[in-house]
Tab-separated table of C-alpha atoms in Angstrom:
chain	number	residue	atom	x	y	z
A	29	UNK	CA	104.965	110.913	67.157
A	30	UNK	CA	104.383	113.906	69.386
A	31	UNK	CA	102.378	113.359	72.533
A	32	UNK	CA	99.851	115.973	73.633
A	33	UNK	CA	100.379	117.435	77.097
A	34	UNK	CA	96.673	116.926	77.868
A	35	UNK	CA	97.048	113.197	77.178
A	36	UNK	CA	100.088	113.003	79.460
A	37	UNK	CA	98.195	114.778	82.248
A	38	UNK	CA	95.170	112.512	81.776
A	39	UNK	CA	97.318	109.360	81.926
A	40	UNK	CA	99.154	110.663	85.000
A	41	UNK	CA	95.844	111.332	86.742
A	42	UNK	CA	94.586	107.845	85.881
A	43	UNK	CA	97.739	105.954	86.891
A	44	UNK	CA	99.695	108.123	89.329
A	45	UNK	CA	102.835	107.426	87.288
A	46	UNK	CA	105.467	110.090	86.691
A	47	UNK	CA	105.185	112.530	83.790
A	48	UNK	CA	108.195	111.037	82.005
A	49	UNK	CA	106.800	107.507	82.326
A	50	UNK	CA	103.435	108.677	81.003
A	51	UNK	CA	105.058	110.401	78.035
A	52	UNK	CA	107.145	107.306	77.198
A	53	UNK	CA	104.148	104.982	77.506
A	54	UNK	CA	102.017	107.188	75.253
A	55	UNK	CA	104.814	107.436	72.677
A	56	UNK	CA	105.329	103.663	72.752
A	57	UNK	CA	101.588	103.048	72.326
A	58	UNK	CA	101.229	105.677	69.557
A	59	UNK	CA	98.857	107.717	71.715
A	60	UNK	CA	96.552	104.802	72.636
A	61	UNK	CA	95.526	105.466	76.236
A	62	UNK	CA	94.518	101.873	77.066
A	63	UNK	CA	97.796	100.462	75.747
A	64	UNK	CA	99.717	103.136	77.653
A	65	UNK	CA	97.956	102.136	80.883
A	66	UNK	CA	98.940	98.500	80.262
A	67	UNK	CA	102.569	99.520	79.603
A	68	UNK	CA	102.663	101.468	82.876
A	69	UNK	CA	101.047	98.554	84.752
A	70	UNK	CA	103.658	96.110	83.447
A	71	UNK	CA	106.461	98.527	84.305
A	72	UNK	CA	105.047	98.840	87.814
A	73	UNK	CA	105.088	95.065	88.242
A	74	UNK	CA	108.713	94.951	87.069
A	75	UNK	CA	109.693	97.694	89.515
A	76	UNK	CA	107.897	95.874	92.344
A	77	UNK	CA	109.688	92.622	91.516
A	78	UNK	CA	113.047	94.394	91.445
A	79	UNK	CA	112.459	95.951	94.861
A	80	UNK	CA	110.938	92.864	96.500
A	81	UNK	CA	114.210	91.749	98.106
A	82	UNK	CA	114.585	94.997	100.038
A	83	UNK	CA	113.635	94.909	103.707
A	84	UNK	CA	110.458	96.771	104.604
A	85	UNK	CA	110.975	97.556	108.299
A	86	UNK	CA	108.959	100.765	108.635
A	87	UNK	CA	105.285	101.449	107.950
A	88	UNK	CA	102.105	101.800	109.912
A	89	UNK	CA	99.192	99.989	111.478
A	90	UNK	CA	95.713	101.348	110.891
A	91	UNK	CA	92.358	100.459	112.418
A	92	UNK	CA	89.177	101.323	110.563
A	93	UNK	CA	85.715	100.693	112.048
A	94	UNK	CA	82.248	100.845	110.597
A	95	UNK	CA	78.842	99.409	111.584
A	96	UNK	CA	80.165	97.371	114.497
A	97	UNK	CA	83.090	95.854	112.564
A	98	UNK	CA	86.742	96.863	112.560
A	99	UNK	CA	89.649	96.044	110.293
A	100	UNK	CA	93.260	96.219	111.371
A	101	UNK	CA	96.032	96.293	108.777
A	102	UNK	CA	99.811	96.469	108.945
A	103	UNK	CA	101.420	97.900	105.830
A	104	UNK	CA	105.195	98.018	105.735
A	105	UNK	CA	107.613	100.159	103.708
A	106	UNK	CA	111.380	100.677	103.645
A	107	UNK	CA	111.786	104.103	105.269
A	108	UNK	CA	110.080	106.310	107.803
A	109	UNK	CA	110.013	109.099	105.197
A	110	UNK	CA	107.575	107.075	103.104
A	111	UNK	CA	105.626	106.016	106.194
A	112	UNK	CA	104.978	109.714	106.867
A	113	UNK	CA	104.152	110.497	103.216
A	114	UNK	CA	100.570	111.608	102.446
A	115	UNK	CA	100.328	109.298	99.415
A	116	UNK	CA	101.350	106.318	101.545
A	117	UNK	CA	98.838	107.271	104.255
A	118	UNK	CA	96.084	107.560	101.640
A	119	UNK	CA	96.961	104.142	100.234
A	120	UNK	CA	96.968	102.610	103.737
A	121	UNK	CA	93.467	104.014	104.299
A	122	UNK	CA	92.312	102.483	101.001
A	123	UNK	CA	93.715	99.090	102.038
A	124	UNK	CA	91.964	99.411	105.406
A	125	UNK	CA	88.663	100.107	103.623
A	126	UNK	CA	89.232	96.990	101.509
A	127	UNK	CA	90.037	94.928	104.623
A	128	UNK	CA	86.856	96.143	106.304
A	129	UNK	CA	84.667	94.627	103.596
A	130	UNK	CA	86.707	91.571	102.584
A	131	UNK	CA	85.594	88.006	103.097
A	132	UNK	CA	89.154	86.706	102.677
A	133	UNK	CA	90.281	84.296	105.382
A	134	UNK	CA	94.022	84.915	105.064
A	135	UNK	CA	96.522	87.352	103.577
A	136	UNK	CA	96.979	85.338	100.359
A	137	UNK	CA	93.255	85.365	99.649
A	138	UNK	CA	93.128	89.067	100.488
A	139	UNK	CA	95.932	89.873	98.042
A	140	UNK	CA	94.222	87.827	95.314
A	141	UNK	CA	90.810	89.502	95.535
A	142	UNK	CA	89.657	92.320	93.246
A	143	UNK	CA	90.771	95.809	94.293
A	144	UNK	CA	87.684	97.786	95.292
A	145	UNK	CA	88.840	101.014	93.611
A	146	UNK	CA	89.629	99.322	90.286
A	147	UNK	CA	88.136	95.858	89.844
A	148	UNK	CA	90.406	95.168	86.859
A	149	UNK	CA	93.265	94.804	89.382
A	150	UNK	CA	93.818	92.568	92.365
A	151	UNK	CA	94.917	93.956	95.718
A	152	UNK	CA	98.419	92.635	94.935
A	153	UNK	CA	98.489	94.437	91.559
A	154	UNK	CA	97.315	97.670	93.204
A	155	UNK	CA	100.166	97.264	95.709
A	156	UNK	CA	102.643	96.788	92.835
A	157	UNK	CA	101.335	99.987	91.245
A	158	UNK	CA	101.916	101.874	94.505
A	159	UNK	CA	105.444	100.473	94.755
A	160	UNK	CA	106.138	101.839	91.274
A	161	UNK	CA	104.735	105.269	92.178
A	162	UNK	CA	106.356	105.597	95.612
A	163	UNK	CA	109.600	103.842	94.674
A	164	UNK	CA	110.064	101.607	97.714
A	165	UNK	CA	109.287	98.021	98.548
A	166	UNK	CA	106.020	97.773	100.452
A	167	UNK	CA	103.946	94.877	101.620
A	168	UNK	CA	100.742	94.194	103.447
A	169	UNK	CA	101.998	92.134	106.364
A	170	UNK	CA	98.794	91.425	108.226
A	171	UNK	CA	95.126	92.141	108.320
A	172	UNK	CA	92.349	91.114	110.679
A	173	UNK	CA	88.675	91.796	111.132
A	174	UNK	CA	86.918	92.001	114.474
A	175	UNK	CA	83.304	92.429	115.412
């Protein structure tokens, strides 16, 4: 089955996955967009699991404040090249926004809560998706809220 370029572009926009991965997922799902998204999600989890043993020694710390509250997060990655990447910086800002509004008491609870930008995912699943897109092991080491 041939896959329309418009469908590939749409799936890439929705998932952030590479063009080749989008094309393969659409071909495997016979053009079904929802199934293709699920295929890409599962592939992202597999990639994250494969990279999980790599040391994440670089990264950044970000503080976000709003209405008298502040959230501090430390997000680690493998290389300084990724730490300086615009996509990584955007993701760190999204995690900081999530940390600003969370009621989680610890990192495990934070990772298990629904991702604010896509409530069908948890924070941990959103992290796995970013690992698949960026191609390096990453982890949210710490977060804290202060008033």
